[in-house]
Each structure stands twice: as C-alpha cells, then as structure tokens.
mmCIF file of C-alpha atoms and ligand atoms in Angstrom:
data_model
loop_
_atom_site.group_PDB
_atom_site.id
_atom_site.type_symbol
_atom_site.label_atom_id
_atom_site.label_comp_id
_atom_site.label_asym_id
_atom_site.label_seq_id
_atom_site.Cartn_x
_atom_site.Cartn_y
_atom_site.Cartn_z
ATOM 1 C CA MET A 1 45.435 -17.803 -21.244
ATOM 2 C CA SER A 2 42.106 -16.657 -19.791
ATOM 3 C CA PHE A 3 40.138 -18.755 -17.314
ATOM 4 C CA CYS A 4 36.896 -17.313 -15.972
ATOM 5 C CA VAL A 5 35.182 -18.506 -12.809
ATOM 6 C CA ALA A 6 31.575 -17.224 -12.648
ATOM 7 C CA ILE A 7 29.986 -17.049 -9.203
ATOM 8 C CA ASP A 8 26.344 -15.998 -8.919
ATOM 9 C CA GLY A 9 23.748 -16.107 -6.185
ATOM 10 C CA PRO A 10 21.438 -14.054 -3.985
ATOM 11 C CA ALA A 11 22.545 -11.366 -1.530
ATOM 12 C CA ALA A 12 24.804 -12.333 1.382
ATOM 13 C CA ALA A 13 25.154 -15.992 0.373
ATOM 14 C CA GLY A 14 28.930 -15.906 0.891
ATOM 15 C CA LYS A 15 29.860 -15.284 -2.772
ATOM 16 C CA GLY A 16 32.336 -12.529 -1.969
ATOM 17 C CA THR A 17 34.200 -14.453 0.702
ATOM 18 C CA VAL A 18 34.391 -17.605 -1.417
ATOM 19 C CA SER A 19 35.406 -15.622 -4.527
ATOM 20 C CA ARG A 20 38.225 -13.799 -2.755
ATOM 21 C CA ALA A 21 39.582 -17.012 -1.239
ATOM 22 C CA VAL A 22 39.416 -18.864 -4.557
ATOM 23 C CA ALA A 23 41.064 -15.985 -6.443
ATOM 24 C CA GLU A 24 43.863 -15.931 -3.902
ATOM 25 C CA SER A 25 44.355 -19.672 -3.995
ATOM 26 C CA PHE A 26 44.719 -19.769 -7.830
ATOM 27 C CA GLY A 27 46.332 -16.344 -8.282
ATOM 28 C CA PHE A 28 43.307 -15.120 -10.288
ATOM 29 C CA ALA A 29 42.081 -11.513 -10.318
ATOM 30 C CA TYR A 30 38.769 -10.867 -8.551
ATOM 31 C CA LEU A 31 35.907 -8.533 -9.499
ATOM 32 C CA ASP A 32 32.948 -7.934 -7.192
ATOM 33 C CA THR A 33 30.458 -6.809 -9.853
ATOM 34 C CA GLY A 34 27.909 -5.845 -7.180
ATOM 35 C CA LEU A 35 30.232 -2.968 -6.341
ATOM 36 C CA LEU A 36 29.687 -1.494 -9.826
ATOM 37 C CA TYR A 37 25.927 -1.442 -9.231
ATOM 38 C CA ARG A 38 26.351 -0.172 -5.668
ATOM 39 C CA ALA A 39 28.577 2.683 -6.902
ATOM 40 C CA THR A 40 26.051 3.495 -9.644
ATOM 41 C CA GLY A 41 23.208 3.467 -7.100
ATOM 42 C CA ALA A 42 25.187 5.637 -4.682
ATOM 43 C CA LYS A 43 25.810 8.257 -7.405
ATOM 44 C CA THR A 44 22.038 8.665 -7.750
ATOM 45 C CA PHE A 45 21.990 9.893 -4.115
ATOM 46 C CA GLU A 46 23.664 13.046 -5.497
ATOM 47 C CA GLY A 47 20.941 13.662 -8.050
ATOM 48 C CA LEU A 48 22.351 11.895 -11.125
ATOM 49 C CA SER A 49 19.970 9.754 -13.139
ATOM 50 C CA PRO A 50 20.827 6.024 -13.002
ATOM 51 C CA ILE A 51 21.896 6.036 -16.666
ATOM 52 C CA GLU A 52 24.116 9.120 -16.196
ATOM 53 C CA ALA A 53 25.578 7.494 -13.100
ATOM 54 C CA ALA A 54 26.392 4.246 -14.933
ATOM 55 C CA THR A 55 27.801 5.856 -18.078
ATOM 56 C CA THR A 56 30.108 8.164 -16.067
ATOM 57 C CA LEU A 57 31.221 5.536 -13.540
ATOM 58 C CA ALA A 58 34.922 5.996 -12.722
ATOM 59 C CA ALA A 59 37.453 4.115 -10.604
ATOM 60 C CA GLU A 60 37.214 6.617 -7.736
ATOM 61 C CA ASP A 61 33.448 5.967 -7.455
ATOM 62 C CA LEU A 62 34.323 2.471 -6.233
ATOM 63 C CA ASP A 63 36.276 3.898 -3.277
ATOM 64 C CA ARG A 64 33.287 5.515 -1.518
ATOM 65 C CA ASP A 65 32.987 4.260 2.024
ATOM 66 C CA ASP A 66 29.160 4.002 1.979
ATOM 67 C CA LEU A 67 28.945 1.302 -0.704
ATOM 68 C CA ARG A 68 28.427 -1.567 1.749
ATOM 69 C CA SER A 69 25.440 0.075 3.475
ATOM 70 C CA GLY A 70 21.912 -1.311 3.287
ATOM 71 C CA ASP A 71 20.773 1.825 1.397
ATOM 72 C CA ALA A 72 23.474 1.392 -1.249
ATOM 73 C CA GLY A 73 22.426 -2.268 -1.653
ATOM 74 C CA GLN A 74 18.792 -1.296 -2.266
ATOM 75 C CA ALA A 75 19.787 1.519 -4.652
ATOM 76 C CA ALA A 76 22.040 -0.945 -6.507
ATOM 77 C CA SER A 77 19.216 -3.422 -6.924
ATOM 78 C CA ARG A 78 16.899 -0.682 -8.275
ATOM 79 C CA VAL A 79 19.353 0.711 -10.842
ATOM 80 C CA ALA A 80 20.341 -2.844 -11.821
ATOM 81 C CA ALA A 81 16.835 -3.426 -13.206
ATOM 82 C CA ILE A 82 17.381 -0.725 -15.878
ATOM 83 C CA PRO A 83 18.649 -2.309 -19.143
ATOM 84 C CA GLU A 84 20.729 0.777 -20.162
ATOM 85 C CA VAL A 85 22.534 0.681 -16.813
ATOM 86 C CA ARG A 86 23.439 -2.991 -17.284
ATOM 87 C CA GLU A 87 24.507 -2.322 -20.880
ATOM 88 C CA ALA A 88 26.852 0.490 -19.749
ATOM 89 C CA LEU A 89 28.654 -1.891 -17.371
ATOM 90 C CA ILE A 90 28.988 -4.929 -19.654
ATOM 91 C CA ASP A 91 32.210 -4.145 -21.572
ATOM 92 C CA PHE A 92 34.250 -3.524 -18.442
ATOM 93 C CA GLN A 93 33.086 -6.797 -16.879
ATOM 94 C CA ARG A 94 33.675 -8.856 -20.042
ATOM 95 C CA ALA A 95 37.169 -7.409 -20.510
ATOM 96 C CA PHE A 96 37.947 -8.259 -16.878
ATOM 97 C CA ALA A 97 36.669 -11.818 -17.386
ATOM 98 C CA ARG A 98 38.975 -12.316 -20.369
ATOM 99 C CA ARG A 99 42.143 -11.073 -18.704
ATOM 100 C CA THR A 100 45.221 -13.238 -18.971
ATOM 101 C CA GLY A 101 46.011 -15.211 -15.856
ATOM 102 C CA GLY A 102 42.438 -15.995 -14.819
ATOM 103 C CA ALA A 103 39.556 -14.099 -13.235
ATOM 104 C CA VAL A 104 36.820 -14.710 -10.705
ATOM 105 C CA LEU A 105 33.707 -12.542 -11.055
ATOM 106 C CA ASP A 106 30.797 -12.628 -8.657
ATOM 107 C CA GLY A 107 27.329 -11.168 -9.146
ATOM 108 C CA ARG A 108 23.898 -12.161 -10.431
ATOM 109 C CA ASP A 109 24.338 -12.653 -14.187
ATOM 110 C CA ILE A 110 27.962 -13.699 -14.577
ATOM 111 C CA GLY A 111 27.315 -17.277 -15.735
ATOM 112 C CA THR A 112 24.251 -16.330 -17.787
ATOM 113 C CA VAL A 113 25.202 -13.029 -19.497
ATOM 114 C CA ILE A 114 28.685 -11.701 -18.735
ATOM 115 C CA CYS A 115 30.669 -14.902 -19.085
ATOM 116 C CA PRO A 116 28.427 -17.603 -20.628
ATOM 117 C CA ASP A 117 31.566 -19.566 -21.636
ATOM 118 C CA ALA A 118 33.071 -19.544 -18.135
ATOM 119 C CA LYS A 119 35.132 -22.658 -17.397
ATOM 120 C CA VAL A 120 33.506 -22.986 -13.970
ATOM 121 C CA LYS A 121 30.040 -21.700 -13.026
ATOM 122 C CA LEU A 122 28.765 -21.716 -9.485
ATOM 123 C CA TYR A 123 25.538 -20.619 -7.902
ATOM 124 C CA ILE A 124 26.081 -20.036 -4.200
ATOM 125 C CA THR A 125 23.015 -19.777 -2.030
ATOM 126 C CA ALA A 126 21.811 -20.216 1.585
ATOM 127 C CA SER A 127 18.521 -19.937 3.449
ATOM 128 C CA ASP A 128 17.044 -16.434 3.881
ATOM 129 C CA GLU A 129 17.590 -16.560 7.653
ATOM 130 C CA VAL A 130 21.226 -17.629 7.430
ATOM 131 C CA ARG A 131 21.962 -14.968 4.835
ATOM 132 C CA ALA A 132 20.207 -12.269 6.871
ATOM 133 C CA GLN A 133 22.131 -13.307 9.973
ATOM 134 C CA ARG A 134 25.453 -13.008 8.118
ATOM 135 C CA ARG A 135 24.550 -9.630 6.602
ATOM 136 C CA PHE A 136 23.230 -8.353 9.963
ATOM 137 C CA ALA A 137 26.554 -9.257 11.606
ATOM 138 C CA GLU A 138 28.489 -7.484 8.816
ATOM 139 C CA LEU A 139 26.380 -4.318 8.933
ATOM 140 C CA THR A 140 26.440 -3.994 12.719
ATOM 141 C CA ALA A 141 30.214 -4.632 12.746
ATOM 142 C CA ALA A 142 30.503 -1.727 10.274
ATOM 143 C CA GLY A 143 28.539 0.486 12.686
ATOM 144 C CA GLU A 144 25.150 0.500 10.899
ATOM 145 C CA ASP A 145 22.170 0.871 13.222
ATOM 146 C CA THR A 146 19.738 -1.816 12.034
ATOM 147 C CA THR A 147 17.767 -4.880 13.156
ATOM 148 C CA PHE A 148 17.766 -8.503 12.031
ATOM 149 C CA GLU A 149 14.128 -8.143 10.863
ATOM 150 C CA LYS A 150 14.943 -5.126 8.685
ATOM 151 C CA VAL A 151 17.955 -6.870 7.169
ATOM 152 C CA LEU A 152 15.833 -9.963 6.430
ATOM 153 C CA SER A 153 13.028 -7.987 4.783
ATOM 154 C CA ASP A 154 15.496 -5.828 2.760
ATOM 155 C CA LEU A 155 17.265 -8.935 1.551
ATOM 156 C CA ARG A 156 14.011 -10.614 0.494
ATOM 157 C CA GLU A 157 12.870 -7.443 -1.286
ATOM 158 C CA ARG A 158 16.197 -7.206 -3.138
ATOM 159 C CA ASP A 159 16.211 -10.893 -4.152
ATOM 160 C CA GLU A 160 12.631 -10.618 -5.375
ATOM 161 C CA ARG A 161 13.483 -7.544 -7.498
ATOM 162 C CA ASP A 162 16.738 -9.082 -8.782
ATOM 163 C CA SER A 163 14.969 -12.338 -9.749
ATOM 164 C CA ALA A 164 11.861 -10.777 -11.288
ATOM 165 C CA ARG A 165 13.502 -8.197 -13.567
ATOM 166 C CA ALA A 166 13.271 -8.770 -17.317
ATOM 167 C CA THR A 167 16.961 -8.138 -18.123
ATOM 168 C CA ALA A 168 19.594 -10.543 -16.762
ATOM 169 C CA PRO A 169 17.576 -11.778 -13.768
ATOM 170 C CA LEU A 170 19.187 -13.605 -10.881
ATOM 171 C CA LYS A 171 19.063 -17.319 -11.697
ATOM 172 C CA PRO A 172 21.515 -20.206 -11.897
ATOM 173 C CA ALA A 173 22.979 -20.843 -15.364
ATOM 174 C CA ASP A 174 21.815 -24.219 -16.723
ATOM 175 C CA ASP A 175 25.337 -25.579 -16.325
ATOM 176 C CA ALA A 176 26.076 -24.041 -12.896
ATOM 177 C CA VAL A 177 26.929 -26.148 -9.857
ATOM 178 C CA VAL A 178 24.611 -25.073 -7.027
ATOM 179 C CA ILE A 179 26.183 -24.885 -3.561
ATOM 180 C CA ASP A 180 23.988 -24.273 -0.524
ATOM 181 C CA THR A 181 26.137 -22.822 2.273
ATOM 182 C CA SER A 182 23.384 -22.772 4.945
ATOM 183 C CA ASP A 183 24.984 -25.582 6.933
ATOM 184 C CA MET A 184 28.531 -25.103 5.751
ATOM 185 C CA SER A 185 31.418 -23.092 7.076
ATOM 186 C CA ILE A 186 33.063 -20.705 4.649
ATOM 187 C CA ALA A 187 36.177 -22.915 4.797
ATOM 188 C CA GLU A 188 34.110 -25.921 3.648
ATOM 189 C CA ALA A 189 32.525 -23.911 0.823
ATOM 190 C CA VAL A 190 35.944 -22.666 -0.321
ATOM 191 C CA ALA A 191 37.373 -26.218 -0.230
ATOM 192 C CA GLN A 192 34.493 -27.505 -2.368
ATOM 193 C CA VAL A 193 34.911 -24.732 -4.929
ATOM 194 C CA VAL A 194 38.708 -25.194 -5.040
ATOM 195 C CA ARG A 195 38.191 -28.919 -5.802
ATOM 196 C CA LEU A 196 35.768 -28.095 -8.623
ATOM 197 C CA ILE A 197 38.212 -25.646 -10.195
ATOM 198 C CA GLN A 198 41.125 -28.069 -9.844
ATOM 199 C CA GLN A 199 39.120 -30.648 -11.805
ATOM 200 C CA LYS A 200 38.831 -28.129 -14.672
ATOM 201 C CA THR A 201 42.427 -26.965 -14.648
ATOM 202 C CA VAL A 202 44.163 -30.371 -14.851
HETATM 203 O O1 DC B 1 26.297 -8.473 -4.710
HETATM 204 P P1 DC B 1 25.709 -7.205 -4.077
HETATM 205 O O2 DC B 1 24.769 -7.489 -2.949
HETATM 206 O O3 DC B 1 26.766 -6.219 -3.716
HETATM 207 O O4 DC B 1 24.844 -6.540 -5.264
HETATM 208 C C1 DC B 1 24.074 -5.371 -5.075
HETATM 209 C C2 DC B 1 22.940 -5.341 -6.102
HETATM 210 O O5 DC B 1 23.493 -5.142 -7.404
HETATM 211 C C3 DC B 1 22.103 -6.586 -6.206
HETATM 212 O O6 DC B 1 20.973 -6.544 -5.343
HETATM 213 C C4 DC B 1 21.710 -6.650 -7.650
HETATM 214 C C5 DC B 1 22.765 -5.883 -8.387
HETATM 215 N N1 DC B 1 23.685 -6.733 -9.142
HETATM 216 C C6 DC B 1 23.264 -7.162 -10.376
HETATM 217 O O7 DC B 1 22.135 -6.892 -10.778
HETATM 218 N N2 DC B 1 24.113 -7.873 -11.170
HETATM 219 C C7 DC B 1 25.338 -8.199 -10.749
HETATM 220 N N3 DC B 1 26.151 -8.892 -11.550
HETATM 221 C C8 DC B 1 25.773 -7.802 -9.454
HETATM 222 C C9 DC B 1 24.904 -7.080 -8.665
#
C-alpha cells in the first residue's frame, strides 16, 4: 500500500531533518526533491540549458559534492521557475510518492502539485533569521566561506523567487498542517510530525 507524506516549506526550515527522521521512524523511503533542482541547476554551470539539464538528469548527477552550496541553491531556484524543467521532473517524483511501503517527499510543491492526495501534508517554516542561522552553520561546517548576512539575503531572494513564480509556487496546501520550528528543537518538531502521522495510520 502507498502512503505519501508531503512536506513543504521555505529554505532551511528543517524540512530535510524532519523528513529523514520521520522516514526512518516509519520505515518509509525519503526523497529530497530539492536535490533534483539543485542537480539540474548545477548542470547549467557546465553550459547546458536548464531544459537540457532537466531532461537528461541521471542518478549520478545527484552524487555531485557541490549540490549543497549556496550557488547550487540559487541556480536550483532559478531553473525551478521554468515550467518545462518542472514538467521534466514530475513523473519521477510522482512514481516515488506512490511506491509501496510509504514515502516522504520534501520540497515546495509536494502537497499542492506532486502529491495532492497525500495522507499527511505539512508546511514547515521558521523565521528568516532562525533559518539563516541554521543554513549559515551548515554551510560553514561544510567549509563554505560566507557570512550570516549573505546567507540571510540569499535565502530571502530564493524564497521570494520560489513564492512568486507562476508554476507551482511555494505555498502551503489548503489542507496542510503548518508547523513553525523557530522556537522548537528538531526533536520536538519530529515528535509532533510523528504524532500527526500516527493519527492517520491507525
Ligand atoms: O529544498 P532546497 O533548498 O534544496 O531547494 C532548492 C531550490 O529548488 C528551491 O529554492 C526551489 C527549488 N525547489 C522547487 O522549486 N520545488 C521543489 N519541490 C523543491 C525545490
């Protein structure tokens, strides 16, 4: 039986950490859909057009070690505004969502476009400053030379672009539960999400 958990929200809100923990706790498969857009964006660094990059995306493209960089995040957000790029990535995501044994997908349009019938829909958010602080810590731990101010302005620029685009903009699905993790530990956020899923699985 398939059981899809859709987790959307702005950049660095804690979606990935919560999704991984929830997938592990229920034995569901996990797909970080942002990685598909990051890999597509990163392929454009080598001169491919965004549409070529998306239509030729292969498993090995997801193994690049620069996908978590700030530049890859910005490139991802730019290519993600192109309808043909989104279209090229839909079938893979929908097939993943339907897999037997359950799936957690995180991104921007999972509850609205990819998996509108998801059993559980969440929109995980946090204040701009808290999100920038978390992303700044991640990037510096990975060796990127950056500042808190740059991370904050990049994140705001990306959220603005992701929310304003015409196709599949970032927004909570009407039936999503919104969780603000600004004043919450990741453990608290995971516990809340686990409870919500348990209510739907009994
Ligand atoms: O989740 P992330 O920060 O890795 O995503 C990178 C960018 O990819 C994000 O700024 C917008 C785009 N994206 C999207 O448009 N739709 C998704 N489902 C996931 C990511």
